[in-house]
mmCIF file of C-alpha atoms in Angstrom:
data_model
loop_
_atom_site.group_PDB
_atom_site.id
_atom_site.type_symbol
_atom_site.label_atom_id
_atom_site.label_comp_id
_atom_site.label_asym_id
_atom_site.label_seq_id
_atom_site.Cartn_x
_atom_site.Cartn_y
_atom_site.Cartn_z
ATOM 1 C CA MET A 1 -24.693 -27.049 4.035
ATOM 2 C CA THR A 2 -25.573 -27.359 0.362
ATOM 3 C CA VAL A 3 -22.967 -27.867 -2.345
ATOM 4 C CA GLU A 4 -23.641 -24.325 -3.561
ATOM 5 C CA GLU A 5 -23.054 -22.922 -0.062
ATOM 6 C CA TYR A 6 -19.848 -24.969 0.150
ATOM 7 C CA PHE A 7 -18.575 -23.540 -3.144
ATOM 8 C CA GLU A 8 -19.333 -20.020 -1.923
ATOM 9 C CA LEU A 9 -17.541 -20.605 1.387
ATOM 10 C CA ASP A 10 -14.559 -22.245 -0.292
ATOM 11 C CA GLU A 11 -14.239 -19.482 -2.876
ATOM 12 C CA LYS A 12 -14.267 -16.664 -0.306
ATOM 13 C CA SER A 13 -12.042 -18.286 2.300
ATOM 14 C CA ASP A 14 -8.275 -18.392 2.649
ATOM 15 C CA ILE A 15 -8.755 -21.833 4.199
ATOM 16 C CA ARG A 16 -9.428 -24.824 1.964
ATOM 17 C CA TYR A 17 -12.440 -26.946 2.899
ATOM 18 C CA GLU A 18 -13.418 -30.451 1.872
ATOM 19 C CA TYR A 19 -17.090 -31.350 1.598
ATOM 20 C CA TYR A 20 -18.986 -34.559 2.224
ATOM 21 C CA ASP A 21 -22.767 -34.903 2.339
ATOM 22 C CA GLY A 22 -23.507 -31.497 3.836
ATOM 23 C CA GLU A 23 -20.497 -31.321 6.177
ATOM 24 C CA VAL A 24 -17.355 -29.233 5.621
ATOM 25 C CA TYR A 25 -13.886 -30.011 6.927
ATOM 26 C CA ALA A 26 -11.138 -27.398 7.154
ATOM 27 C CA MET A 27 -7.790 -28.447 5.741
ATOM 28 C CA SER A 28 -4.895 -27.921 8.116
ATOM 29 C CA GLY A 29 -1.518 -26.409 7.321
ATOM 30 C CA THR A 30 1.353 -28.610 6.238
ATOM 31 C CA SER A 31 4.871 -29.408 7.389
ATOM 32 C CA PHE A 32 8.080 -28.814 5.448
ATOM 33 C CA ASN A 33 8.292 -32.535 4.639
ATOM 34 C CA HIS A 34 4.708 -32.580 3.391
ATOM 35 C CA ASN A 35 5.331 -29.566 1.210
ATOM 36 C CA ASP A 36 8.594 -30.970 -0.220
ATOM 37 C CA ILE A 37 7.079 -34.383 -0.994
ATOM 38 C CA VAL A 38 4.143 -32.750 -2.791
ATOM 39 C CA GLY A 39 6.591 -30.573 -4.735
ATOM 40 C CA ASN A 40 8.785 -33.544 -5.643
ATOM 41 C CA LEU A 41 5.834 -35.563 -6.927
ATOM 42 C CA GLY A 42 4.292 -32.607 -8.719
ATOM 43 C CA ASN A 43 7.553 -32.009 -10.583
ATOM 44 C CA VAL A 44 7.982 -35.673 -11.536
ATOM 45 C CA PHE A 45 4.365 -36.079 -12.638
ATOM 46 C CA ARG A 46 4.439 -32.834 -14.648
ATOM 47 C CA SER A 47 7.576 -33.933 -16.497
ATOM 48 C CA ILE A 48 6.021 -37.327 -17.300
ATOM 49 C CA PHE A 49 2.443 -36.305 -18.064
ATOM 50 C CA ARG A 50 2.660 -32.844 -19.637
ATOM 51 C CA PRO A 51 4.230 -34.212 -22.872
ATOM 52 C CA ARG A 52 1.335 -36.716 -22.967
ATOM 53 C CA GLY A 53 -1.259 -33.935 -22.910
ATOM 54 C CA CYS A 54 -2.135 -34.494 -19.258
ATOM 55 C CA ARG A 55 -1.852 -32.253 -16.196
ATOM 56 C CA ALA A 56 -0.640 -32.718 -12.631
ATOM 57 C CA PHE A 57 -1.971 -30.409 -9.933
ATOM 58 C CA ALA A 58 -0.859 -29.970 -6.336
ATOM 59 C CA GLU A 59 -3.061 -29.181 -3.321
ATOM 60 C CA THR A 60 -5.188 -26.300 -4.580
ATOM 61 C CA VAL A 61 -7.334 -28.055 -7.172
ATOM 62 C CA LYS A 62 -10.610 -29.542 -6.031
ATOM 63 C CA LEU A 63 -11.588 -33.118 -6.936
ATOM 64 C CA LYS A 64 -15.251 -33.961 -7.453
ATOM 65 C CA VAL A 65 -15.587 -37.546 -6.268
ATOM 66 C CA SER A 66 -19.407 -37.517 -6.409
ATOM 67 C CA ASP A 67 -22.289 -35.061 -6.157
ATOM 68 C CA ILE A 68 -21.867 -35.108 -2.360
ATOM 69 C CA CYS A 69 -18.076 -35.353 -2.071
ATOM 70 C CA TYR A 70 -15.430 -32.763 -2.963
ATOM 71 C CA LEU A 71 -11.851 -33.266 -1.784
ATOM 72 C CA TYR A 72 -8.466 -31.554 -2.115
ATOM 73 C CA PRO A 73 -5.876 -34.236 -2.904
ATOM 74 C CA ASP A 74 -2.242 -33.374 -2.335
ATOM 75 C CA VAL A 75 -1.465 -34.301 -5.946
ATOM 76 C CA VAL A 76 -3.886 -35.256 -8.710
ATOM 77 C CA VAL A 77 -3.177 -36.226 -12.322
ATOM 78 C CA THR A 78 -5.793 -36.058 -15.066
ATOM 79 C CA CYS A 79 -5.720 -36.769 -18.774
ATOM 80 C CA SER A 80 -9.418 -36.052 -19.309
ATOM 81 C CA GLU A 81 -10.256 -33.491 -21.982
ATOM 82 C CA LYS A 82 -13.244 -32.451 -19.868
ATOM 83 C CA ASP A 83 -10.954 -31.728 -16.909
ATOM 84 C CA LEU A 84 -8.337 -29.982 -19.026
ATOM 85 C CA ALA A 85 -11.010 -27.659 -20.436
ATOM 86 C CA GLY A 86 -12.129 -26.723 -16.909
ATOM 87 C CA THR A 87 -10.738 -24.202 -14.464
ATOM 88 C CA HIS A 88 -10.688 -25.571 -10.914
ATOM 89 C CA ILE A 89 -12.412 -28.942 -10.490
ATOM 90 C CA VAL A 90 -11.029 -32.307 -11.609
ATOM 91 C CA GLN A 91 -13.626 -35.029 -12.136
ATOM 92 C CA GLN A 92 -11.740 -37.780 -13.941
ATOM 93 C CA PRO A 93 -8.382 -38.295 -12.224
ATOM 94 C CA CYS A 94 -6.064 -41.157 -13.105
ATOM 95 C CA ILE A 95 -3.681 -40.766 -10.125
ATOM 96 C CA VAL A 96 -4.403 -39.332 -6.672
ATOM 97 C CA VAL A 97 -1.784 -38.852 -3.956
ATOM 98 C CA GLU A 98 -2.237 -38.079 -0.279
ATOM 99 C CA VAL A 99 0.752 -37.225 1.921
ATOM 100 C CA ILE A 100 -0.220 -38.210 5.424
ATOM 101 C CA SER A 101 0.581 -37.112 8.929
ATOM 102 C CA LYS A 102 -0.344 -38.743 12.218
ATOM 103 C CA SER A 103 -3.539 -36.712 12.330
ATOM 104 C CA SER A 104 -4.666 -37.318 8.719
ATOM 105 C CA GLY A 105 -3.612 -40.948 8.300
ATOM 106 C CA ARG A 106 -6.849 -42.664 9.273
ATOM 107 C CA ARG A 107 -9.053 -40.375 7.171
ATOM 108 C CA ASP A 108 -6.807 -40.770 4.101
ATOM 109 C CA ARG A 109 -6.436 -44.512 4.531
ATOM 110 C CA VAL A 110 -10.087 -45.326 5.171
ATOM 111 C CA PHE A 111 -12.585 -42.630 4.182
ATOM 112 C CA LYS A 112 -10.723 -41.103 1.245
ATOM 113 C CA LEU A 113 -9.530 -44.468 -0.084
ATOM 114 C CA ASN A 114 -13.109 -45.737 -0.182
ATOM 115 C CA GLN A 115 -14.340 -42.564 -1.855
ATOM 116 C CA HIS A 116 -11.568 -42.600 -4.467
ATOM 117 C CA LYS A 117 -12.106 -46.256 -5.369
ATOM 118 C CA SER A 118 -15.523 -45.270 -6.746
ATOM 119 C CA ILE A 119 -13.931 -43.113 -9.478
ATOM 120 C CA SER A 120 -13.865 -45.227 -12.642
ATOM 121 C CA THR A 121 -10.940 -43.322 -14.223
ATOM 122 C CA LEU A 122 -8.657 -43.703 -11.191
ATOM 123 C CA TYR A 123 -5.848 -46.255 -11.529
ATOM 124 C CA HIS A 124 -3.534 -45.366 -8.638
ATOM 125 C CA TYR A 125 -4.064 -44.015 -5.125
ATOM 126 C CA LEU A 126 -0.842 -43.373 -3.232
ATOM 127 C CA ILE A 127 -0.532 -42.743 0.475
ATOM 128 C CA ILE A 128 2.861 -41.264 1.260
ATOM 129 C CA HIS A 129 4.117 -41.011 4.812
ATOM 130 C CA GLN A 130 6.060 -37.858 5.650
ATOM 131 C CA ALA A 131 7.692 -39.042 8.880
ATOM 132 C CA GLU A 132 9.139 -42.295 7.506
ATOM 133 C CA TYR A 133 10.090 -43.838 4.177
ATOM 134 C CA LYS A 134 6.808 -45.537 3.460
ATOM 135 C CA VAL A 135 4.520 -45.453 0.432
ATOM 136 C CA GLU A 136 1.276 -47.390 0.179
ATOM 137 C CA CYS A 137 0.122 -47.897 -3.383
ATOM 138 C CA TYR A 138 -3.389 -49.006 -4.283
ATOM 139 C CA SER A 139 -3.709 -49.863 -7.977
ATOM 140 C CA ARG A 140 -6.800 -50.764 -9.967
ATOM 141 C CA ASN A 141 -6.292 -53.871 -12.053
ATOM 142 C CA GLU A 142 -6.764 -52.796 -15.647
ATOM 143 C CA GLY A 143 -10.245 -53.502 -16.971
ATOM 144 C CA SER A 144 -11.776 -54.323 -13.571
ATOM 145 C CA ASP A 145 -12.848 -52.916 -10.234
ATOM 146 C CA LEU A 146 -10.343 -55.066 -8.361
ATOM 147 C CA TRP A 147 -7.581 -53.247 -6.512
ATOM 148 C CA SER A 148 -4.163 -54.463 -5.452
ATOM 149 C CA TYR A 149 -2.031 -53.124 -2.622
ATOM 150 C CA ARG A 150 1.722 -52.805 -2.403
ATOM 151 C CA LEU A 151 3.865 -51.357 0.357
ATOM 152 C CA TYR A 152 7.228 -49.688 -0.349
ATOM 153 C CA GLU A 153 9.610 -48.953 2.542
ATOM 154 C CA ASN A 154 13.063 -48.976 0.983
ATOM 155 C CA LEU A 155 14.555 -45.948 -0.785
ATOM 156 C CA GLU A 156 15.950 -48.283 -3.448
ATOM 157 C CA GLU A 157 12.465 -49.469 -4.449
ATOM 158 C CA VAL A 158 10.678 -48.287 -7.564
ATOM 159 C CA ILE A 159 6.926 -47.898 -8.006
ATOM 160 C CA SER A 160 5.660 -49.056 -11.412
ATOM 161 C CA PHE A 161 2.718 -47.346 -13.028
ATOM 162 C CA ASP A 162 2.188 -50.003 -15.694
ATOM 163 C CA VAL A 163 -0.948 -48.448 -17.189
ATOM 164 C CA PHE A 164 1.040 -45.292 -17.907
ATOM 165 C CA ASN A 165 4.340 -46.991 -18.730
ATOM 166 C CA PHE A 166 6.593 -45.221 -16.220
ATOM 167 C CA GLU A 167 8.260 -45.743 -12.852
ATOM 168 C CA ILE A 168 9.218 -43.513 -9.951
ATOM 169 C CA GLY A 169 11.734 -44.337 -7.275
ATOM 170 C CA LEU A 170 11.233 -43.626 -3.619
ATOM 171 C CA LYS A 171 14.472 -41.610 -3.789
ATOM 172 C CA ALA A 172 12.722 -39.117 -6.084
ATOM 173 C CA ILE A 173 9.693 -38.884 -3.793
ATOM 174 C CA TYR A 174 11.801 -38.349 -0.672
ATOM 175 C CA GLU A 175 14.492 -36.134 -2.217
ATOM 176 C CA HIS A 176 15.688 -33.552 0.362
ATOM 177 C CA ILE A 177 13.417 -34.962 3.088
ATOM 178 C CA ARG A 178 14.719 -34.915 6.659
ATOM 179 C CA LEU A 179 12.938 -37.550 8.693
ATOM 180 C CA ALA A 180 14.349 -36.156 11.934
ATOM 181 C CA ALA A 181 11.979 -33.184 11.530
ATOM 182 C CA GLN A 182 8.994 -34.887 13.102
ATOM 183 C CA GLU A 183 5.567 -33.289 13.309
#
């Protein structure tokens, strides 16, 4: 499938599709926990970034990773004037978040991580688990292509976004989440 055919399919369909090198992948529905975590992060990021002239989008905004890769992150933050002047595709994200399930974990942790690392404007890629208190944070070291990894598993922990001068606690991410509601 060409990129143009993908855009046509994606525009006409009620189902969201991701695209990579001619192949399309349907996005599955989400759980209550997934939806609440995305909402929690979207609210926090909007309150932090909107006053800075940036935008935070949740789930329905496409991310152009490359000419052959278009993805739908669960949450994406951009401060790019080019993105802010657009209508439905982000190209220069600074933060990308994926909320994972058992079925999506490998793809988000391997394929999508590798794709996202190629975006020069991206500083943070978060993988948030919905069935346990666990956040994996990949952060680009400022001024380089080196990435660091940090695991957070305690609700008392706080994730620092040094480049953007703010922090978010795991309590805010997991507010109102019931871990007993497994997938």
